[in-house]
Every structure is written in structure tokens, then in C-alpha cells.
Short mmCIF file of C-alpha atoms in Angstrom, two decimals:
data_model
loop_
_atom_site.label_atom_id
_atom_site.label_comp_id
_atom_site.label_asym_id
_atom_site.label_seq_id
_atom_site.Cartn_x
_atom_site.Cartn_y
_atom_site.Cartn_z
CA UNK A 133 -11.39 20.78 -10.13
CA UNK A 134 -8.68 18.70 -11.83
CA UNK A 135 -6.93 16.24 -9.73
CA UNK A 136 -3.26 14.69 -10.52
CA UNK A 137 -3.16 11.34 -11.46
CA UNK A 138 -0.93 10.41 -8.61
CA UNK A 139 -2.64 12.95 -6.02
CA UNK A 140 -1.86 11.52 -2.62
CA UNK A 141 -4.34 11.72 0.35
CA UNK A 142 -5.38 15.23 1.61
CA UNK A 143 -2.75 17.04 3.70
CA UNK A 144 -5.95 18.66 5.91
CA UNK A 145 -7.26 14.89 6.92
CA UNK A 146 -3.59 13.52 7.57
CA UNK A 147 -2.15 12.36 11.37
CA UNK A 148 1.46 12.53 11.92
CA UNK A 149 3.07 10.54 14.41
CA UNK A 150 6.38 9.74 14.38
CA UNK A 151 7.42 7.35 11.82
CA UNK A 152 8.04 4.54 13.69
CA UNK A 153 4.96 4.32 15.36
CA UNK A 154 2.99 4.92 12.05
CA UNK A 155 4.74 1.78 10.35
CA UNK A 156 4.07 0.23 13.54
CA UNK A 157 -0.10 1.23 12.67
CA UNK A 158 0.51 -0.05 9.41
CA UNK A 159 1.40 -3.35 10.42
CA UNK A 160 -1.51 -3.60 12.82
CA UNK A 161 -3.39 -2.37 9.88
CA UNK A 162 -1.90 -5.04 7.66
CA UNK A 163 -3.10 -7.99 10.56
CA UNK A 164 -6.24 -6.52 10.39
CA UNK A 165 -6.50 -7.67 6.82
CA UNK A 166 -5.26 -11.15 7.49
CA UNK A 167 -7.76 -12.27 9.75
CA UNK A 168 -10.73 -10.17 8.41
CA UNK A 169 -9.69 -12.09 4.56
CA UNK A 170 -8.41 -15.54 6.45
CA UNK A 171 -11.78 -15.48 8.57
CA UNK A 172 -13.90 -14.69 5.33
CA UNK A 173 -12.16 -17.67 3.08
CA UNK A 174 -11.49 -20.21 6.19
CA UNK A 175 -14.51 -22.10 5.36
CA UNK A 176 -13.14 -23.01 1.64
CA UNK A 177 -10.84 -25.47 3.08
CA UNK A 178 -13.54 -26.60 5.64
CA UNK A 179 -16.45 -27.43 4.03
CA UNK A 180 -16.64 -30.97 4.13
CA UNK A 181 -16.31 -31.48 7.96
CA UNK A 182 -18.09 -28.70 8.63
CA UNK A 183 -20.99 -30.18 6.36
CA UNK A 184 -20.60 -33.27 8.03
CA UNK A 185 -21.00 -32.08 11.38
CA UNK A 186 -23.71 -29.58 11.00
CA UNK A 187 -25.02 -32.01 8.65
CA UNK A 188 -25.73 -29.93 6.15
CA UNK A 189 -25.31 -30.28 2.18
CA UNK A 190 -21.40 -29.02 1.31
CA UNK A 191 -23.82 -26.21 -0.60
CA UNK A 192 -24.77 -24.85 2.35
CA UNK A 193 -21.95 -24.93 3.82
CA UNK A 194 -20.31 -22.71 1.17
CA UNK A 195 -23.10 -20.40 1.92
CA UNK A 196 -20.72 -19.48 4.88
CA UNK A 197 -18.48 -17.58 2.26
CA UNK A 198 -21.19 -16.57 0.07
CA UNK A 199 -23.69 -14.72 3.29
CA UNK A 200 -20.35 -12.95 4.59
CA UNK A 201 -19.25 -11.38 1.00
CA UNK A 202 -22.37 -10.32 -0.22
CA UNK A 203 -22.76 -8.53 3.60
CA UNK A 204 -19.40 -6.85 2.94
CA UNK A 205 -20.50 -5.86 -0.45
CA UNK A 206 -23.96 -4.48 0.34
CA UNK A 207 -23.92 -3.24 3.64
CA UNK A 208 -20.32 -1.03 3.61
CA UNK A 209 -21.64 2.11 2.13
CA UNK A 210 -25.01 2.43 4.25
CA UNK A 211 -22.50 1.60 7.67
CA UNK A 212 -19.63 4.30 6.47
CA UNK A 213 -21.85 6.52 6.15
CA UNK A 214 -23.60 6.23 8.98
CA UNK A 215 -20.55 6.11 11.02
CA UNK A 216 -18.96 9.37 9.15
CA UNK A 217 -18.38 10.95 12.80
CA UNK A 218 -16.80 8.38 14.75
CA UNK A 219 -13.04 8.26 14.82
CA UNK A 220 -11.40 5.32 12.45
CA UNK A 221 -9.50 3.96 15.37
CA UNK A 222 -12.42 3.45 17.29
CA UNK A 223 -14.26 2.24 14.48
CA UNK A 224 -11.43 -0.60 13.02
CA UNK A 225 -11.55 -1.69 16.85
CA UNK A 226 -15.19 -1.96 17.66
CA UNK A 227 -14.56 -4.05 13.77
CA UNK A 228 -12.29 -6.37 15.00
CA UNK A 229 -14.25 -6.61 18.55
CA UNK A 230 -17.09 -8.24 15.75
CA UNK A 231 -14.66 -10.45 13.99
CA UNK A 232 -13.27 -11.61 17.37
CA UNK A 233 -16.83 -12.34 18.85
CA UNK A 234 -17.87 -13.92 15.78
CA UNK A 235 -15.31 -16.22 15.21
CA UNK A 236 -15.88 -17.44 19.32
CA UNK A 237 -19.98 -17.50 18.53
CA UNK A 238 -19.17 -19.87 15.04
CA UNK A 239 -16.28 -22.25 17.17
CA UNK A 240 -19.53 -22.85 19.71
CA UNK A 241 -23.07 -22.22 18.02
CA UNK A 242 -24.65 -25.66 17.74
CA UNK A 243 -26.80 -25.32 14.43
CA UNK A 244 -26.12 -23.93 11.10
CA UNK A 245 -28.59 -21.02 11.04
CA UNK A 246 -26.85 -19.85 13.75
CA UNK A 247 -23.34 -19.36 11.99
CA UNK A 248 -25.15 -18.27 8.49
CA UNK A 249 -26.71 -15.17 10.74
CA UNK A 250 -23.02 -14.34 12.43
CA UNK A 251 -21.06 -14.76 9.21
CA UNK A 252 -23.61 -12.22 7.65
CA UNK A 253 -22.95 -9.38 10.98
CA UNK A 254 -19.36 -11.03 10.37
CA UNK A 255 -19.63 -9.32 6.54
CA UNK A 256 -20.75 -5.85 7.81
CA UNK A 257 -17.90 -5.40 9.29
CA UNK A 258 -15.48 -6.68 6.72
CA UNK A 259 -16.95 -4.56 4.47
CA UNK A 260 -16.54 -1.45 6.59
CA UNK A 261 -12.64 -2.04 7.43
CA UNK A 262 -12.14 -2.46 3.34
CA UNK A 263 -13.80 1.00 2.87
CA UNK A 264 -11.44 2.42 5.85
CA UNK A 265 -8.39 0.00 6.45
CA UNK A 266 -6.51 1.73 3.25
CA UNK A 267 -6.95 5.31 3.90
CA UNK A 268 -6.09 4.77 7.82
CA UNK A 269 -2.37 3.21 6.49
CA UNK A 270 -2.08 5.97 4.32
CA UNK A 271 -2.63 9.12 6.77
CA UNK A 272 -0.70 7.48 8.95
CA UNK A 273 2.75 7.94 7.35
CA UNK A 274 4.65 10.35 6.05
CA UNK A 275 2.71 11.49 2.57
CA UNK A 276 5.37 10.86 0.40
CA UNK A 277 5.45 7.09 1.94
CA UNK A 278 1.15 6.90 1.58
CA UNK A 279 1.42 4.50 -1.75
CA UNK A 280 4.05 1.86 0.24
CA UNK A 281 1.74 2.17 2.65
CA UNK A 282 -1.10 1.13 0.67
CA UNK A 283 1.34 -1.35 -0.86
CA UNK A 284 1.99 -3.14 2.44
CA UNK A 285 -1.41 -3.06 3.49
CA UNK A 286 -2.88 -4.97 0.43
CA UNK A 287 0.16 -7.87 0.90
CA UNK A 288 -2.18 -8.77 3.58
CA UNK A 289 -4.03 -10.53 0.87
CA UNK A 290 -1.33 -12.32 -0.31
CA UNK A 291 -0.36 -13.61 3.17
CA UNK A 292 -3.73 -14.56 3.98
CA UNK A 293 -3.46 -16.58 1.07
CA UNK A 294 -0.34 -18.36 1.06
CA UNK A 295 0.02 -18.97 4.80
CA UNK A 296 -3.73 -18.46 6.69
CA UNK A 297 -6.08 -20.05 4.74
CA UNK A 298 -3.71 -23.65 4.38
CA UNK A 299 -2.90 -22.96 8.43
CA UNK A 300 -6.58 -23.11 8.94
CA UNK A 301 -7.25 -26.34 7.09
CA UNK A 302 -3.66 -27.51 8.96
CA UNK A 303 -5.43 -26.71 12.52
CA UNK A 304 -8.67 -28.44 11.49
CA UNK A 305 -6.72 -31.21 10.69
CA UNK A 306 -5.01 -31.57 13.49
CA UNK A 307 -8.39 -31.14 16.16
CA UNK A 308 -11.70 -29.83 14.71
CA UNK A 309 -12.93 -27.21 12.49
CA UNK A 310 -14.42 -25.55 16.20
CA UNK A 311 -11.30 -25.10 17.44
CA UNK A 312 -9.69 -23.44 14.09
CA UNK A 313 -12.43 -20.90 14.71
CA UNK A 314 -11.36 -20.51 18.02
CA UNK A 315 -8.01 -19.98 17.38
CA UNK A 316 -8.98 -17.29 14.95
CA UNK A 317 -11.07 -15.68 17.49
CA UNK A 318 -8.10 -15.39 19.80
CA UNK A 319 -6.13 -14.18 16.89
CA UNK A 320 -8.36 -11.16 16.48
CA UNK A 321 -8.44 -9.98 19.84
CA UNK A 322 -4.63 -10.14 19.67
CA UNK A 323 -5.14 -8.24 16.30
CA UNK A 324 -7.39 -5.62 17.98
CA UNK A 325 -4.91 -5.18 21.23
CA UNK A 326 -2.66 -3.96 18.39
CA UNK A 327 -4.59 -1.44 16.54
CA UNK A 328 -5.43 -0.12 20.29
CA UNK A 329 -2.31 0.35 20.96
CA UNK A 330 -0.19 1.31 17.54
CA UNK A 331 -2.69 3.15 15.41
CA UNK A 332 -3.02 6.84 16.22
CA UNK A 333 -6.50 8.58 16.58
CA UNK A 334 -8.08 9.31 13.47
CA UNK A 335 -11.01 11.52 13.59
CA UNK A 336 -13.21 10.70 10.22
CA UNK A 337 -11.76 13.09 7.51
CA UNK A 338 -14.15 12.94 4.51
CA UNK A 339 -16.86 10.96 5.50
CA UNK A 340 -20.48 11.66 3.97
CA UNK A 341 -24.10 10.57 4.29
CA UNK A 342 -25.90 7.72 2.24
CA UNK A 343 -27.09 9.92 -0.06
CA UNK A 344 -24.16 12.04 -1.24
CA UNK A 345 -22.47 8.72 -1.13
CA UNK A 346 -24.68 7.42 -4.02
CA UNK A 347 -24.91 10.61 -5.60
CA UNK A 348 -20.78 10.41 -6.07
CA UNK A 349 -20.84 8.32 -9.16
CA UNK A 350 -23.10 10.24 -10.43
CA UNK A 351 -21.74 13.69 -10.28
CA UNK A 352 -17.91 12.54 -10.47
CA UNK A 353 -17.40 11.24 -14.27
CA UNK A 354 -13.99 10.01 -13.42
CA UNK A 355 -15.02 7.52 -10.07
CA UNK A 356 -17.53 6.25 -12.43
CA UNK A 357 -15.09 5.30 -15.03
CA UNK A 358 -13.03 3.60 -12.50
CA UNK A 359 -16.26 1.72 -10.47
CA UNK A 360 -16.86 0.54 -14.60
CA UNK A 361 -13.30 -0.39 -14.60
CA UNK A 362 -13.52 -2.49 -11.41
CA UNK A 363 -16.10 -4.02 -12.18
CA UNK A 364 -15.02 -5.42 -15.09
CA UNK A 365 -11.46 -6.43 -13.78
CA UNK A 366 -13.23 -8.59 -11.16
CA UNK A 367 -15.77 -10.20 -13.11
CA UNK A 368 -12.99 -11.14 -15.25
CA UNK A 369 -10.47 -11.81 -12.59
CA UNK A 370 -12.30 -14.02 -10.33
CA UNK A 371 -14.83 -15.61 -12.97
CA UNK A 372 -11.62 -17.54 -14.03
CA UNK A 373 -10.02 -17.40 -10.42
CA UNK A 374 -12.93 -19.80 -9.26
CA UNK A 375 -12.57 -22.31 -12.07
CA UNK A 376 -8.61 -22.54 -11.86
CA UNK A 377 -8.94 -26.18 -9.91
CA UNK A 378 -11.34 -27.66 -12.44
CA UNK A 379 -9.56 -25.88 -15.82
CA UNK A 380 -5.68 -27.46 -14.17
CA UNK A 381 -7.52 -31.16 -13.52
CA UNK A 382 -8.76 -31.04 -17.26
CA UNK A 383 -6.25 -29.58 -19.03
CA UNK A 384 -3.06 -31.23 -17.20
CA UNK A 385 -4.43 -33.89 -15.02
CA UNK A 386 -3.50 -31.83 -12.25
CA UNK A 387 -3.73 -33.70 -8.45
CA UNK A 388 -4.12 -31.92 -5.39
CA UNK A 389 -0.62 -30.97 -4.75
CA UNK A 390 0.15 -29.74 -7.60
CA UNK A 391 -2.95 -27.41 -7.73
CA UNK A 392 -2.22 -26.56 -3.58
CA UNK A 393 1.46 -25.42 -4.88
CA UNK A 394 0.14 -23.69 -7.88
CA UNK A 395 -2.02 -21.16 -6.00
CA UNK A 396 0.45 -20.70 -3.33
CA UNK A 397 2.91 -19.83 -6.38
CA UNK A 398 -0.05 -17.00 -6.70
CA UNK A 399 -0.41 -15.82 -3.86
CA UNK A 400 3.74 -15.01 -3.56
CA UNK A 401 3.52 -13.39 -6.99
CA UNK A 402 0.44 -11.75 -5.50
CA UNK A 403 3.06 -10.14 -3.03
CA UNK A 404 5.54 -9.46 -5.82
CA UNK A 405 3.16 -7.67 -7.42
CA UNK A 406 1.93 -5.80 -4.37
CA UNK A 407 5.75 -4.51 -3.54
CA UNK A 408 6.27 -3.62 -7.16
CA UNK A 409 3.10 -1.57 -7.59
CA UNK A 410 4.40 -0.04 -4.32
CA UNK A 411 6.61 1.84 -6.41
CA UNK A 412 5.62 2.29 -9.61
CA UNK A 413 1.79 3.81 -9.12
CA UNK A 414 3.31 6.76 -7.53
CA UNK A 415 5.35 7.03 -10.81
CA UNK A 416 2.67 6.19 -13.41
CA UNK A 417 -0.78 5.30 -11.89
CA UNK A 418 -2.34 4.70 -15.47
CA UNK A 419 0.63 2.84 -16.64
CA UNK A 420 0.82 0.67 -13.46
CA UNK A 421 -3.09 -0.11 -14.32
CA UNK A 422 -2.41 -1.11 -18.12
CA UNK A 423 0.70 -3.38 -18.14
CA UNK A 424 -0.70 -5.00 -15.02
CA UNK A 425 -3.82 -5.70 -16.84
CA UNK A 426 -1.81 -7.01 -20.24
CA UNK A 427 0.22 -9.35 -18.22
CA UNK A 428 -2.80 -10.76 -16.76
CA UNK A 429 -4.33 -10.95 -20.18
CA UNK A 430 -0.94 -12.35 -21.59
CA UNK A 431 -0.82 -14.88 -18.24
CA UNK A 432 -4.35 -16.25 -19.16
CA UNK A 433 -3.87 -16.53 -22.61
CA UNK A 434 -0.72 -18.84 -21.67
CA UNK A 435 -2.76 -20.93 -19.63
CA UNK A 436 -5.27 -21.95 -22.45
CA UNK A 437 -1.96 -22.15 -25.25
CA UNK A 438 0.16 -24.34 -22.75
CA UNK A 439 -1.95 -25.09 -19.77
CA UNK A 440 -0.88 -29.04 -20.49
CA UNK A 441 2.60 -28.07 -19.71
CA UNK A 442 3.03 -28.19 -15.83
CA UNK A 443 6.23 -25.58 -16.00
CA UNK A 444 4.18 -23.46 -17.93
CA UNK A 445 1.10 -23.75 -16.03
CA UNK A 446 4.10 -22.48 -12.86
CA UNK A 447 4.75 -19.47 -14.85
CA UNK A 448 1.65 -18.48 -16.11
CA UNK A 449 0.51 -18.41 -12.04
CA UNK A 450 3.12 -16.99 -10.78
CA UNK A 451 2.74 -13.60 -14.01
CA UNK A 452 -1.22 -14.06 -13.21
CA UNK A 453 -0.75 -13.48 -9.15
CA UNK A 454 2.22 -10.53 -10.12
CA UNK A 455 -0.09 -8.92 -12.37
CA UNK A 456 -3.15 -9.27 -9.95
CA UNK A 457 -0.46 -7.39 -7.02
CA UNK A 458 -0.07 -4.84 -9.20
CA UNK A 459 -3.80 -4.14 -10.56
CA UNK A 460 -5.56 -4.21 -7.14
CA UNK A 461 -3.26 -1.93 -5.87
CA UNK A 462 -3.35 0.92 -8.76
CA UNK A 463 -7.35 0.74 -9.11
CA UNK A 464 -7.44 1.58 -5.00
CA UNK A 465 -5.13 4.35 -5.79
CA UNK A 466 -7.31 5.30 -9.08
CA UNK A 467 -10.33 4.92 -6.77
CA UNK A 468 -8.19 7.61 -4.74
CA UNK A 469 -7.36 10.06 -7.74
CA UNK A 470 -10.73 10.04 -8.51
CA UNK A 471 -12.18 10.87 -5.53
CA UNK A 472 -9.40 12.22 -2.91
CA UNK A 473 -11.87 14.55 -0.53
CA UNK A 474 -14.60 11.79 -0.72
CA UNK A 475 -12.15 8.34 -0.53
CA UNK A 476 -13.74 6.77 2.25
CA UNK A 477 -17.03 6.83 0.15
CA UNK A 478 -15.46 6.10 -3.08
CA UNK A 479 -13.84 2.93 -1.12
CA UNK A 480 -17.39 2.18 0.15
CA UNK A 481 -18.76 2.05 -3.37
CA UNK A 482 -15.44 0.13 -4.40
CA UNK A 483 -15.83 -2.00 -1.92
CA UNK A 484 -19.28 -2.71 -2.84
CA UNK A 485 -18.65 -3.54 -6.28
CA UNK A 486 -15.71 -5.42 -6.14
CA UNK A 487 -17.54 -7.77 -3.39
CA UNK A 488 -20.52 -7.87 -5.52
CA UNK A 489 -18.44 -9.00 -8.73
CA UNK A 490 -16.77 -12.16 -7.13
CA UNK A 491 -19.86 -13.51 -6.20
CA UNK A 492 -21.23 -12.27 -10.25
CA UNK A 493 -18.01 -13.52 -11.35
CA UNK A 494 -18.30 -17.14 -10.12
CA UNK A 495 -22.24 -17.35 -11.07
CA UNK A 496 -20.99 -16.32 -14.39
CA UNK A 497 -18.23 -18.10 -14.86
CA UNK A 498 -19.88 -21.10 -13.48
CA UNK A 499 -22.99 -20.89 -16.09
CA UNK A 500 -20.31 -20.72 -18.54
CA UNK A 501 -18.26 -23.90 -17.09
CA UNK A 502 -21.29 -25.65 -17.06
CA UNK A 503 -22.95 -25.05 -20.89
CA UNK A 504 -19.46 -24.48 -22.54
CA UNK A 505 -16.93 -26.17 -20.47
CA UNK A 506 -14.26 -24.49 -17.98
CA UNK A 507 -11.89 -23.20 -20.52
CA UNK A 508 -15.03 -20.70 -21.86
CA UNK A 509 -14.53 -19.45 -18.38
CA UNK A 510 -10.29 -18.60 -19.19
CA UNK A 511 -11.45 -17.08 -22.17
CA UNK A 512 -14.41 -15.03 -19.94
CA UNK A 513 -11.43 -13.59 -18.19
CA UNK A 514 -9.28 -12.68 -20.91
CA UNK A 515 -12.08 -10.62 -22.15
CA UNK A 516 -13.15 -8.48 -19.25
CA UNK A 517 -9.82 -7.52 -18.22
CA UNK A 518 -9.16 -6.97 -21.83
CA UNK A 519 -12.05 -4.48 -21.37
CA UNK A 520 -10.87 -2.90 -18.26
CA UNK A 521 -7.79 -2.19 -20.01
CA UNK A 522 -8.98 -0.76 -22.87
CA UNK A 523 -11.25 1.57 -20.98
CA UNK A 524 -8.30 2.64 -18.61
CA UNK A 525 -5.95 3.15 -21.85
CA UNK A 526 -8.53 5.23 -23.56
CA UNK A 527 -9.45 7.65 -20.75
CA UNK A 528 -7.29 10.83 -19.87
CA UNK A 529 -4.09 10.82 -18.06
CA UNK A 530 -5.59 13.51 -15.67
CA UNK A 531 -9.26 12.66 -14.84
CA UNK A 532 -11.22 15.77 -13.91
CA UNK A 533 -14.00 14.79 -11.50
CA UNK A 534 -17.40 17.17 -11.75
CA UNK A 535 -18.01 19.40 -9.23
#
């Protein structure tokens, strides 16, 4: 079976509502990201109360981040798969019920081991709605409107990171990191009252069991190329990501306004890049992947050539977070191309390594920060997205996936 480069989710597992209630799903769809991302990052900008008042080591209290991504990572395709019957609506609610809960269980549990166990439940189901939350958007809307879909979906990221994660550290600020939680908690119930009553019922389309789920890489050359491709996009991406604070204090002296505007500068070219790959992966899918990848390559490199210049540094973030908009969104949709009857398990596995790699990425990157200094770690980037690019640019323009 040979399968279009810009192939577009199966007519046979699509729901049409009207239009205006399926943008209306896509927004809800879109929140859904937001707090499931804001909730998973919160504690980033919280560590050092909540270290002080759980007394714990700030370590530990990072473990908060760590517990919940690794969950999401290695937990999604065992959970899809189990719950390949049950309708997506249902399932991105009963989701959200979990985020909700946890978030009011963290604001109140009064020890650490406590928390560590919730976040971890917390990851399960952040993993599941990143195997599920991009294929809902897309069967949701008219097919010829499934990649703007996607588009919009994935600017949840950005938002999350220019507005939710500062808003959190602004709440903590201004009572206690309990009540941020709280807050949150309320947030997703809100969040889940809207996917109730926006997001039309979706019975599972192209679910599968654990084991065919594994066995997809396996029999399916192209999703394979692309789950190598991810993998070394991530490792790259957020091995250098993670050391951006330390590389900007050695290399310009940077203080902590300048670095706070510097990644908010990222996270709006995040959603640059996110509305421009919007329209162009429908165009050119392999393009989209490669001159998103060599302006992320090109945006590193100008970090290490004139990462002393403050107005360069500014540039170089905001080509690095446009770039990033761009990639994550074509390797979904290359994730889809590869695997567009199976894409719920092919997200599962995608979701697995790319959760995986950020926590690889920032062991690696930190080894290499620590025995070669932080701008080994630029460098670490430049070459695995170098990689990824290469691979992408030397495979087909029309994968064919084995039967």
C-alpha cells in the first residue's frame, strides 16, 4: 500500500458536525493541551517553595516533572491500547477528570510521596490525551481543514508556555504554591465541562492491542524511519533546550529578565511556527520537515557565533521557537502519513519516544554540560537535528509502509 505524503485522516473514522461546533471541539481540544502541558511544567517555576515546604532537596522536587513525563512516555501505548473500544470523548473526559483530581490531591496532600505517586497517575493520562488529542481535532473538521486543525491544537504548547507556566509562578507568588494547584484543578474541570459539551462522540477508529501496537514499527518501514527521526529531533532539541539558562548566563551575562523574555520570545515564535506549518505541511510535508529543521540548525549555530550579542541572542530565539512550530507539527503529520489506519498507535509510540527523549536529552546534555561545558551541549543539538534532517531529506517523497 503506498500512502501520499500529505494523506489526511481516514474518511471511514471521520465525525462531521457542523463546522462551528467542530472548531468549537477544537478549541476545547486546544485547552485540553494547556492545562495537561501547564500542569506537567508548573513545578519548574515552583521548586524552591515547594522544596521548602515539603522540605525536600530542590532535586526531589524536580522529580515532580521528571515521575509525570516518564509516566506519559511509558505508560501511553499499554493504556491506548487497552482502551481501543471506548469512545475518545469519553476517554479525553475521564483524562481530564484525572488531571482535575490530581491537581486538588497535590494543592492538599501533606507529604511528598504523596504528590510523586499522583504526578506519576497524573503522567498516564497525559500520555494518553497526546496519543488521542491530535487525531480527535482532526476528525472533527472538515478534512480539507484536518492540518489547521492539528495546527491549532499544537499552539497549545506555545500558550502554555508563554502565558501558563509564568501565571503559575505569578499565583504562587501572590498566595502559595497549594493554591496555584488549586486553581489549576478548577481550571480542568472547567476544561473538561468543555470537551463534554463541544466535542462530538468519537467512537475509537483505529485503535489496536499492545501487541500489534509494538509490532507496527516493525512491519511499517516508513513509521520506523520517522520514530528514528523523532527521536533524534528531540534529543537534539531539548538536550540544548534544557541548558539555554546556563549557555545565555555564560555566554552574555544574561540576568533573569532577560532570559524570562528570551524564552517567552520562543514560545511566540513557537506559535508562528505552529500557524505557518498550518499551511505549508498540507503543501509539502517533507519540505515543511527539512527547512524547519535547517533553520533550527542555522538558529543554534547563531547562538554559539553571536550568543554575546543580546539582539542576536533575540533573533536566534525567536528563528529557534519558529522552526520548533513548524517541526513538531510536520513530524505528527509524518507520524500520520506513515501510519494513517493505525495513527492512534503510531501517536502512542510517538508519544512514547518523544517523552522518553526529553528526559535522554537533558541526562545527555547535562553529562555533556558538566565534562565539556554548556556550549558542547549547543553543539549536541546542532548535530542531532542535523541528523534528523538528513535522514528525512534522504528518504522518499512517498513512503510506502509494509503490509
Amino acid at each position: 500500500m503506498t500512502v501520499q505524503e500529505e494523506t489526511g485522516p481516514p474518511s471511514a473514522s471521520r465525525n462531521q458536525p457542523s463546522p462551528a461546533r467542530g472548531w468549537l471541539g477544537v478549541a476545547a481540544i486546544t485547552a485540553s493541551l494547556f492545562v495537561f502541558l501547564t500542569t506537567e511544567l508548573m513545578p519548574i517555576g515552583l521548586l524552591t517553595p515547594l522544596s521548602e515546604s515539603l522540605d525536600v532537596s530542590v532535586g526531589a522536587a524536580g522529580l515532580m516533572v521528571t515521575a509525570q513525563g516518564i509516566a506519559a512516555g511509558l505508560g501511553v501505548p499499554f493504556i491506548v491500547a487497552w482502551s481501543r473500544r471506548v469512545n475518545r470523548r469519553r476517554l479525553l473526559t475521564a483524562l481530564l477528570a484525572v488531571l482535575a483530581i490530581g491537581n486538588l490531591i497535590t494543592s492538599i496532600a501533606p507529604n511528598y510521596p504523596l504528590i510523586l505517586g499522583t504526578r506519576l497517575i497524573m503522567g498516564f493520562a497525559s500520555g494518553v490525551f497526546w496519543a488521542i488529542g491530535v487525531s480527535m481535532a482532526m476528525r472533527i473538521v472538515p478534512e480539507k481543514h484536518a492540518n489547521r486543525a492539528a495546527a491549532v491544537v499544537m499552539s497549545g504548547i506555545s500558550i502554555a508556555t508563554v502565558v501558563g507556566i509564568p501565571l503559575g509562578t505569578l499565583l504562587e507568588s501572590a498566595g502559595d504554591w497549594r493554591s496555584t494547584f488549586l486553581i489549576w484543578a478548577g481550571l480542568s474541570a472547567l476544561v473538561f465541562l468543555a470537551v463534554a459539551f463541544t466535542v462530538p462522540s468519537l467512537p475509537s477508529a483505529n485503535a489496536v492491542s499492545v501487541r500489534e501496537v509494538f509490532s507496527l514499527p516493525v512491519r511499517n518501514v516508513s513509521l520506523r524511519v520517522v520514530l528514528i527521526m523523532v527521536v533524534l529531533f528531540v534529543l537534539g532539541h531539548f538536550g540544548a533546550y534544557t541548558f539555554v539558562r546556563p549557555y545565555l548566563e555564560e555566554s552574555t551575562s544574561a540576568g533573569v529578565g532577560f532570559i524570562t523574555v528570551v524564552l517567552i520570545v520562543f514560545g511566540i515564535g513557537g506559535a508562528i511556527g505552529n500557524f505557518i506549518g498550518g499551511h505549508t505541511v498540507a503543501k509539502s510535508l517533507r519540505g515543511s520537515f527539512v527547512v524547519g529543521g535547517l533553520v533550527m540548525v542555522a538558529s543554534l549555530v547563531m547562538l554559539l557565533t553571536i550568543g554575546a550579542n543580546k539582539a542576536g541572542v533575540i533573533i536566534a530565539m525567536v528563528l529557534w521557537g519558529l522552526a520548533f512550530g513548524v517541526v513538531q507539527l510536520s513530524q505528527i503529520n509524518m507520524t500520520l502519513s506513515a501510519a494513517p489506519e493505525r495513527f492512534e498507535a503510531a501517536m502512542s509510540l510517538n508519544t512514547m519516544a518523544y517523552n522518553t527523549c526529553i528526559a535522554l536529552g537533558a541526562l545527555v546534555g547535562g553529562l555533556f554540560a558538566d565534562h565539556a561545558g554548556v556550549t558542547s551541549v549547543v553543539w549536541f543539538g546542532v548535530v542531532l537535528v542535523a541528523l534528523a534532517v538528513i535522514l528525512r531529506a534522504a528518504t522518499g517523497r512517498r513512503p510506502t509502509p509494509a503490509n
